[in-house]
PDB file of C-alpha atoms in Angstrom:
ATOM      1  CA  LEU A   1       5.328  48.530 -35.733  1.00 91.00           C
ATOM      2  CA  GLN A   2       9.099  48.004 -35.896  1.00 92.00           C
ATOM      3  CA  THR A   3       9.661  49.291 -32.418  1.00 90.00           C
ATOM      4  CA  GLN A   4       6.862  47.174 -31.101  1.00 93.00           C
ATOM      5  CA  CYS A   5       8.132  44.006 -32.801  1.00 95.00           C
ATOM      6  CA  GLU A   6      11.753  44.566 -31.737  1.00 94.00           C
ATOM      7  CA  ALA A   7      10.586  44.841 -28.088  1.00 95.00           C
ATOM      8  CA  GLU A   8       8.454  41.694 -28.362  1.00 96.00           C
ATOM      9  CA  TYR A   9      11.286  39.713 -29.989  1.00 96.00           C
ATOM     10  CA  GLY A  10      13.489  40.807 -27.138  1.00 95.00           C
ATOM     11  CA  GLN A  11      10.916  39.366 -24.674  1.00 97.00           C
ATOM     12  CA  TYR A  12      10.484  36.197 -26.775  1.00 96.00           C
ATOM     13  CA  GLU A  13       6.784  37.119 -27.300  1.00 96.00           C
ATOM     14  CA  PHE A  14       6.676  35.658 -30.791  1.00 96.00           C
ATOM     15  CA  HIS A  15       2.919  35.205 -30.859  1.00 96.00           C
ATOM     16  CA  ARG A  16       2.565  39.001 -30.322  1.00 96.00           C
ATOM     17  CA  VAL A  17       4.897  39.720 -33.306  1.00 96.00           C
ATOM     18  CA  VAL A  18       2.720  37.376 -35.471  1.00 96.00           C
ATOM     19  CA  GLN A  19      -0.420  39.172 -34.301  1.00 97.00           C
ATOM     20  CA  ALA A  20       1.114  42.609 -34.891  1.00 96.00           C
ATOM     21  CA  LEU A  21       2.260  41.745 -38.406  1.00 96.00           C
ATOM     22  CA  GLN A  22      -1.013  40.186 -39.316  1.00 96.00           C
ATOM     23  CA  THR A  23      -2.990  43.205 -38.018  1.00 95.00           C
ATOM     24  CA  PHE A  24      -0.628  45.540 -39.889  1.00 95.00           C
ATOM     25  CA  CYS A  25      -1.171  43.597 -43.185  1.00 94.00           C
ATOM     26  CA  SER A  26      -4.989  43.373 -42.890  1.00 93.00           C
ATOM     27  CA  GLU A  27      -5.867  46.798 -41.372  1.00 90.00           C
ATOM     28  CA  ASP A  28      -3.147  49.229 -42.135  1.00 90.00           C
ATOM     29  CA  LEU A  29      -1.919  47.995 -45.478  1.00 92.00           C
ATOM     30  CA  GLY A  30      -4.791  46.040 -47.061  1.00 88.00           C
ATOM     31  CA  GLY A  31      -7.703  47.939 -45.509  1.00 85.00           C
ATOM     32  CA  PHE A  32      -6.205  51.449 -45.842  1.00 89.00           C
ATOM     33  CA  TYR A  33      -2.890  52.279 -47.451  1.00 91.00           C
ATOM     34  CA  LEU A  34      -2.884  49.935 -50.455  1.00 91.00           C
ATOM     35  CA  ASP A  35      -6.492  50.651 -51.124  1.00 87.00           C
ATOM     36  CA  ILE A  36      -5.655  54.276 -51.469  1.00 87.00           C
ATOM     37  CA  LEU A  37      -2.345  53.821 -53.216  1.00 89.00           C
ATOM     38  CA  LYS A  38      -3.501  51.612 -56.151  1.00 87.00           C
ATOM     39  CA  ASP A  39      -5.245  54.491 -57.941  1.00 81.00           C
ATOM     40  CA  ARG A  40      -2.124  56.669 -57.710  1.00 83.00           C
ATOM     41  CA  LEU A  41       0.018  53.770 -59.072  1.00 87.00           C
ATOM     42  CA  TYR A  42      -2.334  53.065 -61.889  1.00 86.00           C
ATOM     43  CA  THR A  43      -3.241  56.543 -63.003  1.00 83.00           C
ATOM     44  CA  THR A  44      -0.228  58.782 -62.524  1.00 85.00           C
ATOM     45  CA  ALA A  45       2.609  59.121 -65.030  1.00 91.00           C
ATOM     46  CA  THR A  46       5.388  56.582 -64.785  1.00 91.00           C
ATOM     47  CA  HIS A  47       8.034  59.065 -63.566  1.00 93.00           C
ATOM     48  CA  SER A  48       5.783  61.353 -61.674  1.00 92.00           C
ATOM     49  CA  THR A  49       6.663  62.508 -58.178  1.00 91.00           C
ATOM     50  CA  ALA A  50       3.483  61.020 -56.783  1.00 87.00           C
ATOM     51  CA  ARG A  51       4.094  57.616 -58.302  1.00 91.00           C
ATOM     52  CA  ARG A  52       7.840  57.505 -57.440  1.00 94.00           C
ATOM     53  CA  SER A  53       7.004  58.624 -53.913  1.00 91.00           C
ATOM     54  CA  ALA A  54       4.493  55.769 -53.599  1.00 91.00           C
ATOM     55  CA  GLN A  55       6.982  53.270 -54.971  1.00 92.00           C
ATOM     56  CA  SER A  56       9.639  54.483 -52.548  1.00 91.00           C
ATOM     57  CA  ALA A  57       7.270  54.118 -49.619  1.00 90.00           C
ATOM     58  CA  LEU A  58       6.380  50.616 -50.694  1.00 92.00           C
ATOM     59  CA  TRP A  59      10.078  49.723 -51.014  1.00 91.00           C
ATOM     60  CA  HIS A  60      10.732  50.847 -47.395  1.00 90.00           C
ATOM     61  CA  ILE A  61       7.660  49.089 -46.143  1.00 92.00           C
ATOM     62  CA  THR A  62       8.706  45.826 -47.772  1.00 92.00           C
ATOM     63  CA  GLN A  63      12.252  46.077 -46.623  1.00 91.00           C
ATOM     64  CA  THR A  64      11.025  46.607 -43.055  1.00 93.00           C
ATOM     65  CA  PHE A  65       8.367  43.991 -43.186  1.00 94.00           C
ATOM     66  CA  VAL A  66      10.566  41.240 -44.594  1.00 95.00           C
ATOM     67  CA  LYS A  67      13.185  41.813 -41.898  1.00 94.00           C
ATOM     68  CA  LEU A  68      10.534  41.789 -39.191  1.00 96.00           C
ATOM     69  CA  MET A  69       8.924  38.506 -40.349  1.00 96.00           C
ATOM     70  CA  ALA A  70      12.309  36.777 -40.959  1.00 95.00           C
ATOM     71  CA  PRO A  71      12.772  35.288 -37.416  1.00 95.00           C
ATOM     72  CA  ILE A  72       9.335  33.674 -37.501  1.00 95.00           C
ATOM     73  CA  LEU A  73       8.835  32.982 -41.250  1.00 94.00           C
ATOM     74  CA  SER A  74      12.355  32.267 -42.224  1.00 94.00           C
ATOM     75  CA  PHE A  75      11.816  30.359 -45.538  1.00 96.00           C
ATOM     76  CA  THR A  76       9.189  32.861 -46.774  1.00 95.00           C
ATOM     77  CA  ALA A  77      11.401  35.713 -45.812  1.00 94.00           C
ATOM     78  CA  GLU A  78      14.356  34.254 -47.667  1.00 94.00           C
ATOM     79  CA  GLU A  79      12.184  33.812 -50.848  1.00 93.00           C
ATOM     80  CA  VAL A  80      10.904  37.345 -50.623  1.00 92.00           C
ATOM     81  CA  TRP A  81      14.418  38.661 -50.013  1.00 92.00           C
ATOM     82  CA  ALA A  82      15.723  36.853 -53.060  1.00 90.00           C
ATOM     83  CA  CYS A  83      12.898  38.019 -55.353  1.00 89.00           C
ATOM     84  CA  PHE A  84      12.976  41.545 -53.891  1.00 83.00           C
ATOM     85  CA  GLY A  85      16.606  41.958 -54.841  1.00 72.00           C
ATOM     86  CA  GLY A  86      18.197  41.746 -51.424  1.00 66.00           C
ATOM     87  CA  THR A  87      21.952  42.328 -50.899  1.00 68.00           C
ATOM     88  CA  GLY A  88      22.786  38.854 -52.084  1.00 71.00           C
ATOM     89  CA  LYS A  89      23.225  37.513 -48.633  1.00 87.00           C
ATOM     90  CA  SER A  90      20.564  35.957 -46.395  1.00 91.00           C
ATOM     91  CA  VAL A  91      17.942  38.228 -44.874  1.00 92.00           C
ATOM     92  CA  MET A  92      18.955  36.587 -41.543  1.00 92.00           C
ATOM     93  CA  LEU A  93      22.289  38.498 -41.818  1.00 90.00           C
ATOM     94  CA  GLU A  94      20.523  41.820 -42.031  1.00 90.00           C
ATOM     95  CA  ILE A  95      19.780  44.287 -39.198  1.00 89.00           C
ATOM     96  CA  TRP A  96      16.508  46.010 -38.631  1.00 89.00           C
ATOM     97  CA  GLN A  97      15.614  48.639 -41.197  1.00 86.00           C
ATOM     98  CA  ALA A  98      16.874  52.099 -40.465  1.00 85.00           C
ATOM     99  CA  LEU A  99      13.736  54.208 -40.463  1.00 82.00           C
ATOM    100  CA  PRO A 100      13.686  57.978 -40.417  1.00 79.00           C
ATOM    101  CA  VAL A 101      13.065  59.606 -37.009  1.00 80.00           C
ATOM    102  CA  LEU A 102       9.987  61.811 -37.119  1.00 79.00           C
ATOM    103  CA  ALA A 103      10.103  64.899 -34.970  1.00 84.00           C
ATOM    104  CA  ASP A 104       6.417  64.756 -34.057  1.00 87.00           C
ATOM    105  CA  GLU A 105       5.348  61.210 -34.709  1.00 85.00           C
ATOM    106  CA  ALA A 106       2.466  61.337 -32.121  1.00 87.00           C
ATOM    107  CA  SER A 107       0.723  64.166 -33.962  1.00 91.00           C
ATOM    108  CA  LEU A 108       1.205  62.488 -37.331  1.00 89.00           C
ATOM    109  CA  LEU A 109      -0.370  59.307 -36.008  1.00 89.00           C
ATOM    110  CA  ASP A 110      -3.191  61.329 -34.455  1.00 93.00           C
ATOM    111  CA  LYS A 111      -3.726  63.098 -37.797  1.00 94.00           C
ATOM    112  CA  TRP A 112      -3.977  59.868 -39.754  1.00 93.00           C
ATOM    113  CA  SER A 113      -6.208  58.279 -37.130  1.00 93.00           C
ATOM    114  CA  LYS A 114      -8.637  61.181 -37.660  1.00 94.00           C
ATOM    115  CA  ILE A 115      -8.383  60.862 -41.465  1.00 94.00           C
ATOM    116  CA  ARG A 116      -9.235  57.196 -41.236  1.00 93.00           C
ATOM    117  CA  GLY A 117     -12.369  58.097 -39.190  1.00 93.00           C
ATOM    118  CA  TYR A 118     -13.512  60.744 -41.653  1.00 93.00           C
ATOM    119  CA  ARG A 119     -12.835  58.324 -44.534  1.00 93.00           C
ATOM    120  CA  GLY A 120     -15.099  55.865 -42.812  1.00 92.00           C
ATOM    121  CA  GLU A 121     -17.906  58.337 -42.784  1.00 92.00           C
ATOM    122  CA  VAL A 122     -17.467  59.067 -46.472  1.00 93.00           C
ATOM    123  CA  THR A 123     -17.255  55.376 -47.304  1.00 92.00           C
ATOM    124  CA  ARG A 124     -20.574  54.716 -45.516  1.00 92.00           C
ATOM    125  CA  ALA A 125     -22.218  57.616 -47.429  1.00 92.00           C
ATOM    126  CA  LEU A 126     -20.851  56.362 -50.751  1.00 92.00           C
ATOM    127  CA  GLU A 127     -22.113  52.904 -50.003  1.00 92.00           C
ATOM    128  CA  GLU A 128     -25.511  54.276 -49.470  1.00 92.00           C
ATOM    129  CA  LEU A 129     -25.397  55.883 -52.886  1.00 90.00           C
ATOM    130  CA  ARG A 130     -24.185  52.659 -54.477  1.00 90.00           C
ATOM    131  CA  VAL A 131     -27.012  50.648 -52.838  1.00 92.00           C
ATOM    132  CA  ALA A 132     -29.506  53.219 -54.075  1.00 90.00           C
ATOM    133  CA  GLY A 133     -28.150  52.763 -57.598  1.00 90.00           C
ATOM    134  CA  ALA A 134     -26.907  56.332 -57.975  1.00 89.00           C
ATOM    135  CA  ILE A 135     -23.299  55.124 -58.578  1.00 90.00           C
ATOM    136  CA  GLY A 136     -21.596  51.928 -59.479  1.00 89.00           C
ATOM    137  CA  SER A 137     -18.396  52.573 -57.596  1.00 88.00           C
ATOM    138  CA  SER A 138     -16.980  55.274 -55.443  1.00 89.00           C
ATOM    139  CA  LEU A 139     -14.874  56.654 -58.371  1.00 87.00           C
ATOM    140  CA  GLN A 140     -18.189  57.777 -59.950  1.00 89.00           C
ATOM    141  CA  ALA A 141     -18.762  60.165 -57.050  1.00 90.00           C
ATOM    142  CA  ALA A 142     -17.843  63.658 -55.982  1.00 91.00           C
ATOM    143  CA  VAL A 143     -17.471  64.364 -52.305  1.00 92.00           C
ATOM    144  CA  THR A 144     -17.675  67.725 -50.512  1.00 92.00           C
ATOM    145  CA  ILE A 145     -17.016  67.856 -46.823  1.00 93.00           C
ATOM    146  CA  HIS A 146     -18.036  70.930 -44.889  1.00 93.00           C
ATOM    147  CA  ALA A 147     -16.016  71.306 -41.651  1.00 92.00           C
ATOM    148  CA  ASP A 148     -14.527  73.819 -39.267  1.00 92.00           C
ATOM    149  CA  GLY A 149     -11.633  73.817 -36.897  1.00 91.00           C
ATOM    150  CA  ASP A 150      -9.347  70.852 -36.583  1.00 93.00           C
ATOM    151  CA  LYS A 151     -11.368  68.644 -38.977  1.00 93.00           C
ATOM    152  CA  TYR A 152     -11.113  71.262 -41.684  1.00 93.00           C
ATOM    153  CA  ASP A 153      -7.297  71.724 -41.083  1.00 94.00           C
ATOM    154  CA  VAL A 154      -6.650  67.978 -41.195  1.00 94.00           C
ATOM    155  CA  LEU A 155      -8.648  67.350 -44.374  1.00 95.00           C
ATOM    156  CA  ALA A 156      -7.458  70.495 -46.137  1.00 95.00           C
ATOM    157  CA  SER A 157      -3.837  69.427 -45.451  1.00 95.00           C
ATOM    158  CA  LEU A 158      -4.328  66.680 -47.931  1.00 94.00           C
ATOM    159  CA  GLY A 159      -4.938  69.017 -50.800  1.00 92.00           C
ATOM    160  CA  ASP A 160      -5.621  67.160 -54.099  1.00 88.00           C
ATOM    161  CA  ASP A 161      -4.699  63.855 -52.437  1.00 89.00           C
ATOM    162  CA  LEU A 162      -7.982  63.990 -50.530  1.00 93.00           C
ATOM    163  CA  ARG A 163      -9.691  62.321 -53.530  1.00 91.00           C
ATOM    164  CA  PHE A 164      -7.134  59.435 -53.327  1.00 89.00           C
ATOM    165  CA  VAL A 165      -7.732  58.989 -49.652  1.00 92.00           C
ATOM    166  CA  LEU A 166     -11.546  58.971 -50.089  1.00 92.00           C
ATOM    167  CA  ILE A 167     -11.224  56.880 -53.262  1.00 90.00           C
ATOM    168  CA  CYS A 168     -13.494  59.150 -55.330  1.00 90.00           C
ATOM    169  CA  SER A 169     -12.942  61.153 -58.484  1.00 88.00           C
ATOM    170  CA  GLN A 170     -13.491  64.610 -56.932  1.00 91.00           C
ATOM    171  CA  ALA A 171     -13.170  65.684 -53.336  1.00 92.00           C
ATOM    172  CA  SER A 172     -13.132  69.028 -51.666  1.00 93.00           C
ATOM    173  CA  VAL A 173     -13.304  70.456 -48.137  1.00 93.00           C
ATOM    174  CA  VAL A 174     -14.900  73.780 -47.458  1.00 92.00           C
ATOM    175  CA  ARG A 175     -15.318  75.782 -44.241  1.00 93.00           C
ATOM    176  CA  GLY A 176     -18.663  75.528 -42.718  1.00 88.00           C
ATOM    177  CA  ALA A 177     -20.927  73.580 -40.430  1.00 89.00           C
ATOM    178  CA  ASP A 178     -20.101  69.938 -40.262  1.00 88.00           C
ATOM    179  CA  LYS A 179     -21.840  68.311 -43.285  1.00 88.00           C
ATOM    180  CA  LEU A 180     -21.052  65.674 -45.829  1.00 86.00           C
ATOM    181  CA  GLU A 181     -22.250  65.760 -49.409  1.00 85.00           C
ATOM    182  CA  CYS A 182     -21.742  62.885 -51.818  1.00 82.00           C
ATOM    183  CA  ALA A 183     -23.199  62.999 -55.252  1.00 83.00           C
ATOM    184  CA  ALA A 184     -22.907  61.052 -58.532  1.00 84.00           C
ATOM    185  CA  LEU A 185     -20.747  62.674 -61.160  1.00 80.00           C
ATOM    186  CA  ALA A 186     -22.607  63.889 -64.166  1.00 66.00           C
ATOM    187  CA  HIS A 187     -21.976  61.559 -67.180  1.00 55.00           C
ATOM    188  CA  ALA A 188     -20.348  63.332 -70.141  1.00 42.00           C
TER     189      ALA A 188
END
């Protein structure tokens, strides 16, 4: 996003920057990342690695986002910068956020694109359970995904975080023919 916005600012394509920032907020942040992250932030211990990692990621996202929006939303960016604990000077005097260089960014983006697709399948199945009255929310469900090959590898790489990504209480991935099982958790 930052690379794209930098290039569009350089070409005076401000409307494209606005569109990219809006899409990032609604689809990537609101529709995916923050939806997953809220359970981790609410349920993990205050100083746990998982919670601190999430907070650090949000800090970097906010730093980057405020700097990207500053040229087109100057007053809003200044307010955010002041509340966010900026350096004391104007956000307009900042440079773009220094982001880590990823060795294999393309494969990471491809992996998460696949995960989002798999998550969509699970979300549809959980919604069918909810409509049928078997569950009230996705957190009352257990999900088992049977998969082979790349799908198995991608999902298994998430480990215990798979339940956070699928927004359910229990999630597992097992080798086998492609099949999805969603069931209501037994009440204690």
